[in-house]
Structures are given as structure tokens and as C-alpha cells.
mmCIF file of C-alpha atoms in Angstrom:
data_model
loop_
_atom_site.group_PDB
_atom_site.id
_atom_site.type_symbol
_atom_site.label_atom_id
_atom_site.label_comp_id
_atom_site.label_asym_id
_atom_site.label_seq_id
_atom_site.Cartn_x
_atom_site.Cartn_y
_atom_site.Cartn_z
ATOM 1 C CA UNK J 1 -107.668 106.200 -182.860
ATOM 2 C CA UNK J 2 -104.521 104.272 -182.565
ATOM 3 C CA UNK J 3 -103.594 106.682 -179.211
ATOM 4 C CA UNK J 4 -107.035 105.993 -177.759
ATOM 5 C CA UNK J 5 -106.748 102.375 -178.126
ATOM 6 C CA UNK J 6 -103.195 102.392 -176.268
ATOM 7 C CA UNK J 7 -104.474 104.677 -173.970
ATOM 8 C CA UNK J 8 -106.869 102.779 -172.965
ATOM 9 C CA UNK J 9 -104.530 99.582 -172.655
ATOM 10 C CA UNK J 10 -102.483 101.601 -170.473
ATOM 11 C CA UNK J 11 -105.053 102.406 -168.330
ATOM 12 C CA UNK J 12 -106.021 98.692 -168.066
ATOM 13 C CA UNK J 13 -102.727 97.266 -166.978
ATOM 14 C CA UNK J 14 -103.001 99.668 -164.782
ATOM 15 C CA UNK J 15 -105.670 98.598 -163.307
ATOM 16 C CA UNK J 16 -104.443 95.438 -163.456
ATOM 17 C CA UNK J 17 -101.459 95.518 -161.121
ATOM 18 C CA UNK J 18 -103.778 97.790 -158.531
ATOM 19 C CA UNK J 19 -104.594 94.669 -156.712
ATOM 20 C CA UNK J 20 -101.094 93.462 -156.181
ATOM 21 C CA UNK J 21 -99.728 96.900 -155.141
ATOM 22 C CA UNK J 22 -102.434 96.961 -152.700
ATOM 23 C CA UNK J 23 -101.232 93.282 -151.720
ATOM 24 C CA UNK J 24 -97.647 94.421 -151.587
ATOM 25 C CA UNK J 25 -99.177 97.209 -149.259
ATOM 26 C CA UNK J 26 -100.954 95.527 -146.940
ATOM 27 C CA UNK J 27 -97.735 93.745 -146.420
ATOM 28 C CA UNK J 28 -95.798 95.867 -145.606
ATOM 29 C CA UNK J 29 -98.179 97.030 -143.392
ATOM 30 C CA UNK J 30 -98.474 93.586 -141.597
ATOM 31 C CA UNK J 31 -94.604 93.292 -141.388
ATOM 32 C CA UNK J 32 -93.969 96.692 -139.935
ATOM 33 C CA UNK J 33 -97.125 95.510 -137.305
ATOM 34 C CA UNK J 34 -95.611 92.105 -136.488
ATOM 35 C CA UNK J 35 -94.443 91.336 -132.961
ATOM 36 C CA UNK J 36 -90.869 91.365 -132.991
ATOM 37 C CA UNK J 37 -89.033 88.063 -132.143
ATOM 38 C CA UNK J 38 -86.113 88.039 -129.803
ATOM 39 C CA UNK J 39 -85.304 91.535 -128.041
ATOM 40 C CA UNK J 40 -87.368 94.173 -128.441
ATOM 41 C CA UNK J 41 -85.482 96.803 -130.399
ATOM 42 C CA UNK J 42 -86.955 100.162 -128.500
ATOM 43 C CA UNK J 43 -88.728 100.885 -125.612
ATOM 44 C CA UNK J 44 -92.360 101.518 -127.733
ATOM 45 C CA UNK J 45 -91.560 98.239 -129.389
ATOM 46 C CA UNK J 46 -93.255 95.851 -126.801
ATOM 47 C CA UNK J 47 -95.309 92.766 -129.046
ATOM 48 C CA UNK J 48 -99.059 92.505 -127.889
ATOM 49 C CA UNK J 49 -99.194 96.104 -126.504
ATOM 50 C CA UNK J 50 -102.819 96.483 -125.800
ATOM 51 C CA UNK J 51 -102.533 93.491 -124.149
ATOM 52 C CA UNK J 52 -100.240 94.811 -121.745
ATOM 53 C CA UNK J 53 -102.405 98.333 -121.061
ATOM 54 C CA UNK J 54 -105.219 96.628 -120.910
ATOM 55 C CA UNK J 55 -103.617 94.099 -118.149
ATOM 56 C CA UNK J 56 -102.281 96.847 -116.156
ATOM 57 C CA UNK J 57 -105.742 98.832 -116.533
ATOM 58 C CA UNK J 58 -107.379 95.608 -114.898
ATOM 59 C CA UNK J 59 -108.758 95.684 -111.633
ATOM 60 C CA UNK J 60 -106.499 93.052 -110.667
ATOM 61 C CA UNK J 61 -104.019 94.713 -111.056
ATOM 62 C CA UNK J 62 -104.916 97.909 -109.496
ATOM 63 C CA UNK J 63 -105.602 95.482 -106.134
ATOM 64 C CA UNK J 64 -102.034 94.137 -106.530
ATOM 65 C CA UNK J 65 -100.732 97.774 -106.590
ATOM 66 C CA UNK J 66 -102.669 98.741 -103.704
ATOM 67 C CA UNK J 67 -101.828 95.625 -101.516
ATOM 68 C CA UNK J 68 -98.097 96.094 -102.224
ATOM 69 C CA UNK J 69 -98.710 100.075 -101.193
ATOM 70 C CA UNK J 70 -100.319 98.978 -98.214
ATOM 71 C CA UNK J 71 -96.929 98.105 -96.772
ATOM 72 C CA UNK J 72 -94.637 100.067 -95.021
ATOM 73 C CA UNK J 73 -91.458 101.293 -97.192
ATOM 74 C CA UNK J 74 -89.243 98.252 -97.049
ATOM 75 C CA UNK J 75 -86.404 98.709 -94.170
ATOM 76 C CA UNK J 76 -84.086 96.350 -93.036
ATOM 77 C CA UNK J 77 -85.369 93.073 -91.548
ATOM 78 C CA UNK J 78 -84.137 89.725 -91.012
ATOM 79 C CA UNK J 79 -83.323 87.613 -94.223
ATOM 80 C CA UNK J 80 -86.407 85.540 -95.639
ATOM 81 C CA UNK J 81 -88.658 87.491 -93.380
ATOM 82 C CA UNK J 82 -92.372 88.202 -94.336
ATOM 83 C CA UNK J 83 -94.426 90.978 -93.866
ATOM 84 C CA UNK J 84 -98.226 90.432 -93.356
ATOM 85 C CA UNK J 85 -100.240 92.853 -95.546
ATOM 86 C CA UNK J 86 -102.880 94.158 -93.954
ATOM 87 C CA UNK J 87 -106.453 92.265 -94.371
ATOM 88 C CA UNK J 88 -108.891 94.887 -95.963
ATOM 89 C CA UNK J 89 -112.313 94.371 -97.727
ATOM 90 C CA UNK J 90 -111.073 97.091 -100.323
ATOM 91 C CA UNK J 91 -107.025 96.557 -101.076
ATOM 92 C CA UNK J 92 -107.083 100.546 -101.787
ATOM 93 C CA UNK J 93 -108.540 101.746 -98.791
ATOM 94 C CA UNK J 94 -106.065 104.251 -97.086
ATOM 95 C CA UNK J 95 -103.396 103.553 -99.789
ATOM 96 C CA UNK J 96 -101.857 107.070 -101.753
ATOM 97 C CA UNK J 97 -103.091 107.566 -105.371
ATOM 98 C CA UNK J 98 -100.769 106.340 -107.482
ATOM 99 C CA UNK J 99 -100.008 106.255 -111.916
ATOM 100 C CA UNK J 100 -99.126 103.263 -113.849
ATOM 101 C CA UNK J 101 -97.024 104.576 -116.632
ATOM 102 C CA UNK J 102 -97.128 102.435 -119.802
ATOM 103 C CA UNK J 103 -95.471 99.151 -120.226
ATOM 104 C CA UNK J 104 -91.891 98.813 -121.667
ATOM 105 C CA UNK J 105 -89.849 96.083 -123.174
ATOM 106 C CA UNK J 106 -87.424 94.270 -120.051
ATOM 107 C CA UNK J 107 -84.444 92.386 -122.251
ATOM 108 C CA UNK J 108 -82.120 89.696 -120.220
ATOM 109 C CA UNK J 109 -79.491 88.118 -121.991
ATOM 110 C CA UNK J 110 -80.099 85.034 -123.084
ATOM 111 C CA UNK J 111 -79.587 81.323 -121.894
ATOM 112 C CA UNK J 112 -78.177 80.214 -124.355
ATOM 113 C CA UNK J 113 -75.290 83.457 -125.362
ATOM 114 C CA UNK J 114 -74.201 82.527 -121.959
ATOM 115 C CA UNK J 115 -73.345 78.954 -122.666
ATOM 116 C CA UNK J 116 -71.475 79.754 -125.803
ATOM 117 C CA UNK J 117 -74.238 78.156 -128.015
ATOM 118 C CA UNK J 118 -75.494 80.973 -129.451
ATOM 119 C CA UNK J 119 -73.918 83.449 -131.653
ATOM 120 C CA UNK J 120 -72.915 86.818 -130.313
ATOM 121 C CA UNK J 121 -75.491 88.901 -132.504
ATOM 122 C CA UNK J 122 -78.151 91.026 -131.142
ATOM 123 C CA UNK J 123 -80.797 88.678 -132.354
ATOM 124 C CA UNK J 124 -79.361 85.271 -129.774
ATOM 125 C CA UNK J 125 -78.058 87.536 -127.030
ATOM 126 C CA UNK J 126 -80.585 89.202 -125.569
ATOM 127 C CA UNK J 127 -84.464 88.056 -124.704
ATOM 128 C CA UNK J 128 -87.379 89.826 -124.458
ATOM 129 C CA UNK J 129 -88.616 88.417 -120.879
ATOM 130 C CA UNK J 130 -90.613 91.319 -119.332
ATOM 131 C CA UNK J 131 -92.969 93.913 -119.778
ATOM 132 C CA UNK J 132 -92.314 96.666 -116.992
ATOM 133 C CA UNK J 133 -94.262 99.952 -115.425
ATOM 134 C CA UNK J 134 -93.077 101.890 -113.233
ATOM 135 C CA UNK J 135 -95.928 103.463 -110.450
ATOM 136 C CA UNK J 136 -95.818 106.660 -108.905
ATOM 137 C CA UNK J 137 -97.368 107.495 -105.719
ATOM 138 C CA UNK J 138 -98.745 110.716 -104.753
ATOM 139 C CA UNK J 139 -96.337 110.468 -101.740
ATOM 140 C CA UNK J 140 -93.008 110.091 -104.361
ATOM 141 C CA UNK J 141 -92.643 106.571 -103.928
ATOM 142 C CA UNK J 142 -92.039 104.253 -106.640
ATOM 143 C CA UNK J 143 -92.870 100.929 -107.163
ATOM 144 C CA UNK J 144 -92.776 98.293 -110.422
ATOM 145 C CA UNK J 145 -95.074 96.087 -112.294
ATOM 146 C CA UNK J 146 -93.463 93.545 -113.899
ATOM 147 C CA UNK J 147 -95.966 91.446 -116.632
ATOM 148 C CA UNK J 148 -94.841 88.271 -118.088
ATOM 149 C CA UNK J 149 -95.802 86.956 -121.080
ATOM 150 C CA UNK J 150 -98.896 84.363 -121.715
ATOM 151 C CA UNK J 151 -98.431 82.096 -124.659
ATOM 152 C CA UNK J 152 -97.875 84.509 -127.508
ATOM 153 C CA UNK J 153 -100.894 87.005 -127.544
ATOM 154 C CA UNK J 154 -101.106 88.178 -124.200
ATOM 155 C CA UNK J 155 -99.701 89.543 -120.639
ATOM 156 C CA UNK J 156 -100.132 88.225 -117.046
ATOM 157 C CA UNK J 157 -99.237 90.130 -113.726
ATOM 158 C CA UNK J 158 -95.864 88.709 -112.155
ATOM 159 C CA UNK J 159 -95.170 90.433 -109.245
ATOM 160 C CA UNK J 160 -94.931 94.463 -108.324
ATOM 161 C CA UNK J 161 -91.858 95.131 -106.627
ATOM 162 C CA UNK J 162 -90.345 98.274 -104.783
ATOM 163 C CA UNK J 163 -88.896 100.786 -106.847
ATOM 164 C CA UNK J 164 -88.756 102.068 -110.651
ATOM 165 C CA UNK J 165 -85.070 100.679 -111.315
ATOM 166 C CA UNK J 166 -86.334 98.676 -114.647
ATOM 167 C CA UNK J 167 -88.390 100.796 -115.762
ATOM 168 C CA UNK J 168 -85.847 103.639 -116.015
ATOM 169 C CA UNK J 169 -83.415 101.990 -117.815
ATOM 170 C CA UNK J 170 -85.770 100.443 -120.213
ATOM 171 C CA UNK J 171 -86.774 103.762 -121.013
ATOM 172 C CA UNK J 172 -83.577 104.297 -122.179
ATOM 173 C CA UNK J 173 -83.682 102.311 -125.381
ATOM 174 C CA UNK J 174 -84.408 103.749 -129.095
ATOM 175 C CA UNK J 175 -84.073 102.726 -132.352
ATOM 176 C CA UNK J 176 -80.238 102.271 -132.319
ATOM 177 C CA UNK J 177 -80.193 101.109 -129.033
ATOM 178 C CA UNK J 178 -81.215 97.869 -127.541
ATOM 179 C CA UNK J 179 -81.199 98.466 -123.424
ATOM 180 C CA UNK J 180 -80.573 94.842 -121.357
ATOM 181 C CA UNK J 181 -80.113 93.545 -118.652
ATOM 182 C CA UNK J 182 -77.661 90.671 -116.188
ATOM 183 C CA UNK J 183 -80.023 89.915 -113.943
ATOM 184 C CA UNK J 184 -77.676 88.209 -111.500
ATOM 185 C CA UNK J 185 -75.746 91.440 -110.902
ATOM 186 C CA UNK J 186 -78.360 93.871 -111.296
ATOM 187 C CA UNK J 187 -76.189 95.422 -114.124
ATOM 188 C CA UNK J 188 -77.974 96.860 -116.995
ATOM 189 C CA UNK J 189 -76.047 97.733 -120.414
ATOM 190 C CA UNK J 190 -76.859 98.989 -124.231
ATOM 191 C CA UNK J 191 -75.964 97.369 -127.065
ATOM 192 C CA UNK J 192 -75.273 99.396 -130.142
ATOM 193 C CA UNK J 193 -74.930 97.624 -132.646
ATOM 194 C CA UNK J 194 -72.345 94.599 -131.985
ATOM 195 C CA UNK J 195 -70.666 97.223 -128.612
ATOM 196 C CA UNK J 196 -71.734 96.740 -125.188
ATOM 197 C CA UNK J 197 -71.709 99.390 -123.069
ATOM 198 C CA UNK J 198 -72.635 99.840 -118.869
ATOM 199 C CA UNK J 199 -75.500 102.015 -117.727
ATOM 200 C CA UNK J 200 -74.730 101.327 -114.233
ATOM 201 C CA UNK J 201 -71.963 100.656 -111.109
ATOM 202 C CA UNK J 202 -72.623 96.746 -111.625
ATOM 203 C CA UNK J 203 -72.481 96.985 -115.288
ATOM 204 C CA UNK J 204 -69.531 98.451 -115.453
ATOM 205 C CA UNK J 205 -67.893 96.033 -112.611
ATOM 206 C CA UNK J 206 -69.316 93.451 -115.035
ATOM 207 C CA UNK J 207 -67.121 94.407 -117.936
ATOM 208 C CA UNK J 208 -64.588 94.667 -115.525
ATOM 209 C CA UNK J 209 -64.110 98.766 -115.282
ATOM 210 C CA UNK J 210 -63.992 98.305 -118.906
ATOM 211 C CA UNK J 211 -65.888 101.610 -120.812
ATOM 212 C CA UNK J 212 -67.402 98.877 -123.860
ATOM 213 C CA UNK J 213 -66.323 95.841 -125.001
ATOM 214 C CA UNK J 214 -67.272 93.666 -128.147
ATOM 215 C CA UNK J 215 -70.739 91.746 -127.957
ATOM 216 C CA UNK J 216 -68.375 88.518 -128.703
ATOM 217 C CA UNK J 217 -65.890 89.820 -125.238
ATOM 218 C CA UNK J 218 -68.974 90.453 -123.503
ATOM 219 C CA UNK J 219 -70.364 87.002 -124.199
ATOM 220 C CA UNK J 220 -66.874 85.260 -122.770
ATOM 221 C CA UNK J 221 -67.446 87.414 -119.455
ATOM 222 C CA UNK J 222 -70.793 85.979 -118.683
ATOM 223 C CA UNK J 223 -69.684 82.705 -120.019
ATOM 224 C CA UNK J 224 -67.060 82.362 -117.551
ATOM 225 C CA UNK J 225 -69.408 83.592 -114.724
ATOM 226 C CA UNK J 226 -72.297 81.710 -115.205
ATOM 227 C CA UNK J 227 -71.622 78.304 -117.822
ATOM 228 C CA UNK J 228 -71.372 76.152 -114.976
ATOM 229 C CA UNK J 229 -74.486 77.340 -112.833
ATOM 230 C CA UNK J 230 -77.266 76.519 -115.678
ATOM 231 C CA UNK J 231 -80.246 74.371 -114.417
ATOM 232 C CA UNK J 232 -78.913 70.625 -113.530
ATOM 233 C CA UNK J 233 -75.783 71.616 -112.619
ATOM 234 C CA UNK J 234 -74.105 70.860 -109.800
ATOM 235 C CA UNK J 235 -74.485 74.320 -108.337
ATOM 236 C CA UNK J 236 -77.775 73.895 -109.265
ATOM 237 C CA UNK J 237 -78.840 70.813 -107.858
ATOM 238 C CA UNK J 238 -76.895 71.432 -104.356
ATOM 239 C CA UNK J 239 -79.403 74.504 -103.928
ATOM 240 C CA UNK J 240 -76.740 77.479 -104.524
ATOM 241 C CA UNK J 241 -78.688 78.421 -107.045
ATOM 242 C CA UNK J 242 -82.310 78.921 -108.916
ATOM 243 C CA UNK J 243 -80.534 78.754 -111.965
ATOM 244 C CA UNK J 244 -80.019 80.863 -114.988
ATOM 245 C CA UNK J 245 -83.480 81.619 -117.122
ATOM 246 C CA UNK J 246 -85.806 79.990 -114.684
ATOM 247 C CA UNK J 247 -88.444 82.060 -115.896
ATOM 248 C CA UNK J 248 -88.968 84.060 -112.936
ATOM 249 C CA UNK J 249 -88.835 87.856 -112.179
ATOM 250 C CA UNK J 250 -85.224 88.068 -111.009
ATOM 251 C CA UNK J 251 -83.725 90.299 -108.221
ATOM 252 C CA UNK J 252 -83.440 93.743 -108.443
ATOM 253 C CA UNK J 253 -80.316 93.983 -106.092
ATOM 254 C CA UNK J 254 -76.875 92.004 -105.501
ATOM 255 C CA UNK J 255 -77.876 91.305 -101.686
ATOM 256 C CA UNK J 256 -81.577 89.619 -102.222
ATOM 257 C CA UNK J 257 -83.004 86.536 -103.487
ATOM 258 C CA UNK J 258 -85.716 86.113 -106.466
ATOM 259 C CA UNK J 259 -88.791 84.641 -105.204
ATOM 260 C CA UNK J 260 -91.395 82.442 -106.104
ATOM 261 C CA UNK J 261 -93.493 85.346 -108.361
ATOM 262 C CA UNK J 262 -91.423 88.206 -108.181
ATOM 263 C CA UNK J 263 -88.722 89.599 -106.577
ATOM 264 C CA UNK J 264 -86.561 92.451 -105.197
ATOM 265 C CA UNK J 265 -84.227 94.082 -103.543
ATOM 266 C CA UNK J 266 -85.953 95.245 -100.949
ATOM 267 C CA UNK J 267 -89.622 93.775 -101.398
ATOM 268 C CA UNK J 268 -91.843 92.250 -104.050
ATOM 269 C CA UNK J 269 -95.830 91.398 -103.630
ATOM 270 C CA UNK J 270 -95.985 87.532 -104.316
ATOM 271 C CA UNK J 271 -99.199 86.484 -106.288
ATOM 272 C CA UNK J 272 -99.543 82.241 -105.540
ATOM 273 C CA UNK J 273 -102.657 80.319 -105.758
ATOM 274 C CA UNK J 274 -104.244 83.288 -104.818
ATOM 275 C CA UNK J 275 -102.381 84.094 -101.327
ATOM 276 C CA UNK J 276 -100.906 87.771 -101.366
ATOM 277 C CA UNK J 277 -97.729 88.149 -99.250
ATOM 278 C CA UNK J 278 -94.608 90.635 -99.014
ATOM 279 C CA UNK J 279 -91.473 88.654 -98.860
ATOM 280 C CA UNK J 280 -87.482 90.292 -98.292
ATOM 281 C CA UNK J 281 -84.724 88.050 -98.983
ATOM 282 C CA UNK J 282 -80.985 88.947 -98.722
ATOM 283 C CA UNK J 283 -79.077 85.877 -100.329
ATOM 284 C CA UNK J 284 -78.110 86.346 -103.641
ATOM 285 C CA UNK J 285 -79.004 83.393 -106.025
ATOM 286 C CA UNK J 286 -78.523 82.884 -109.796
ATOM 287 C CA UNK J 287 -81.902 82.708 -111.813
#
């Protein structure tokens, strides 16, 4: 009788604690789910991701693509010239089929690493500031989406710019990598753990022909080249520059200038107030 009775008292506070292991579950669950804050740790680890497909599934979007397509290959031309895309009822109309791949995480370092303000740690150096996908045409050329982010739910188109660049390196990122990027200089690194290490020519320039260097070296290199060209500064406020985490797509090579929405070395589509233009700039500015 006596084993029946604790038997059954077992079974109760078992019972019992059911709820609260299906509390501890569910979050777990919700924590593994969470958007990430800061840099985005992997290139599948992009917060809001349905957002982003379903922004680049839009028919918006699609337009953009086909508008930016509808222009020739981007040669040389003058510095600051536009190129007037041609006026069509239906953007697509003559334009190649084309593939948006899926949306990866575009890191920048941060603002405030560069200043010194922030520690050198994964978690204040580097920024999650883009979502990017790259496009294929049927022809072979290759083109970019870039989607910023809108409030803290959602994704808005930026700009679609000429070649896959961002997209490729993003890719590169796992789980024990975090992929980034200098804007200014085009260079693009990894970070393992508290190393830096290039994944490009002006990457490695940028650590100075160095193979890696400490996250804390790294952060006095980009101190030194960029502390005194923040937003207000003098270099700033004479026009040399757009400043450093203006919030805008920055420029995919060392010889062109971001623009307005979007930018690149070669080309970008810029999407303002509605007008649709293709823009080539050769200056370089800081962001």
C-alpha cells in the first residue's frame, strides 16, 4: 500500500514540474529564435528573414532588378555621369531572366570601434547594416540587392548595384566565423574569434601586408585612418567626405563615390521619391 501511495506521489510531482519544463522549453526555443543583436554571427543568421524573402519576392523589387538590367554593362564614363534608363510600360520587357539568391547578413565595422569608444570584442566591432542577394542573369551577369533594415521587424529595398562582390564574401561566414566589411576601402576580413584576418587585396593593404592581426591592432588601424573624418568633422563639414556610418549603402570600389540610395563601383539603380536613375561616380568619399 505504502509503495502505491509513493508511487503515486511520484507521479504527481511529476506532473507537477511538467508545466515549467515545458516553460523552460519554450524558452529556449524563443532564445535560440531571437534576432541576434549586433553582427550577425553566420551567413543563415540574418534577424527578420522572411521579411527579407518576402521583400525581394515583391514585385517591387523584381521592377528594380529589371530597370537596373535594362542598362548597358557599366563602362567607363565621365565622373558623376548618369545614365537614362530606358522608359518602358513593363520594367522587364526585353531584360534576361535573372535569380535572386537568398538574402545574407552584410557586417561593417562599427562607428563607434573606430573612434576608440567601443571595446574591441566581436559584439562593438562589427554591425549588422545590410541584407545582400546576389542576381544572376541568364546572360552571366551579376548584379546585387542590397535591403536595409526598417525599424526592427522588417526590410526595405536600398539600391541594386552591379556585381555579386558582397554577396560572395558574406557567404563566406559560419558559425566560427563572423565575415565584415571596411567599407571605405572595399576590404572585407573574418574575424575568428578576437583575430582579424583579409579576404581580399584591400584587406590585406588594410592590415598593412600583415597575414592577421589582433581585433584590439586592428581597431588602432582604422582608428588612425578614419577618427578624424566622423560626421561634424572638419573633413566632414568641408565636403571631403559623407562621413563614416551615414547609413547609406557604401561603395563597392576604391575609385567611386556612395550615392544618395545605393552605390557602386561601377553603377547602382537609385530609388528617390520615386525617380529611378543609374548614377557612376569615381571620387572616393568616406561614409
Amino acid at each position: 500500500m505504502r509503495d502505491h501511495r509513493t508511487s503515486a506521489t511520484r507521479r504527481a510531482a511529476g506532473l507537477s514540474r511538467l508545466p515549467l519544463a515545458l516553460a523552460l522549453g519554450a524558452s529556449v526555443l524563443l532564445s535560440v529564435g531571437a534576432a541576434p543583436a549586433g553582427a550577425a554571427k553566420g551567413p543563415g543568421d540574418l534577424p527578420n528573414l522572411q521579411a527579407a524573402l518576402d521583400t525581394l519576392k515583391s514585385t517591387a523589387t523584381h521592377n528594380a532588378v529589371c530597370r537596373f538590367l535594362s542598362a548597358p554593362v557599366p563602362g567607363g564614363g565621365s565622373p558623376g555621369a548618369a545614365v537614362t534608363l530606358p522608359a518602358k510600360a513593363d520594367p522587364c520587357e526585353g531584360v534576361p531572366s535573372f535569380t535572386i539568391k537568398d538574402p545574407l547578413a552584410l557586417n561593417e565595422i562599427a562607428p563607434a570601434f573606430v573612434t576608440g569608444t567601443a571595446q574591441p570584442s566581436l559584439n562593438d566591432a562589427v554591425k549588422l547594416s545590410y541584407a545582400v542577394a546576389g542576381v544572376t542573369t541568364s546572360g552571366g551577369r551579376t548584379a546585387t540587392v542590397l535591403l536595409a533594415p526598417t525599424g526592427t521587424t522588417g526590410w526595405h529595398l536600398a539600391a541594386v548595384r552591379e556585381g555579386d562582390t558582397d554577396a560572395t564574401y558574406a557567404g563566406k561566414a559560419d558559425l566560427a566565423t563572423t565575415v565584415f566589411s571596411e567599407p571605405q576601402i572595399r576590404g572585407f576580413y573574418q574575424l575568428k574569434l578576437t583575430t582579424v584576418e583579409p579576404l581580399n587585396d584591400a584587406a590585406r593593404q588594410g592590415l598593412n601586408g600583415q597575414p592577421s592581426v589582433s581585433l584590439a591592432d586592428y581597431q588602432k588601424l582604422v582608428k588612425a585612418r578614419y577618427a578624424d573624418k566622423q560626421p561634424g568633422s572638419e573633413f566632414d563639414t568641408k565636403g571631403f567626405s559623407s562621413g563614416l556610418g551615414g547609413g547609406r549603402p557604401h561603395s563597392s570600389s576604391a575609385s567611386s563615390t556612395p550615392l544618395v540610395v545605393g552605390g557602386s563601383g561601377a553603377a547602382a539603380l537609385v530609388l528617390a521619391g520615386g525617380a529611378v536613375g543609374l548614377r557612376r561616380r569615381k571620387r572616393a568619399r568616406l561614409r
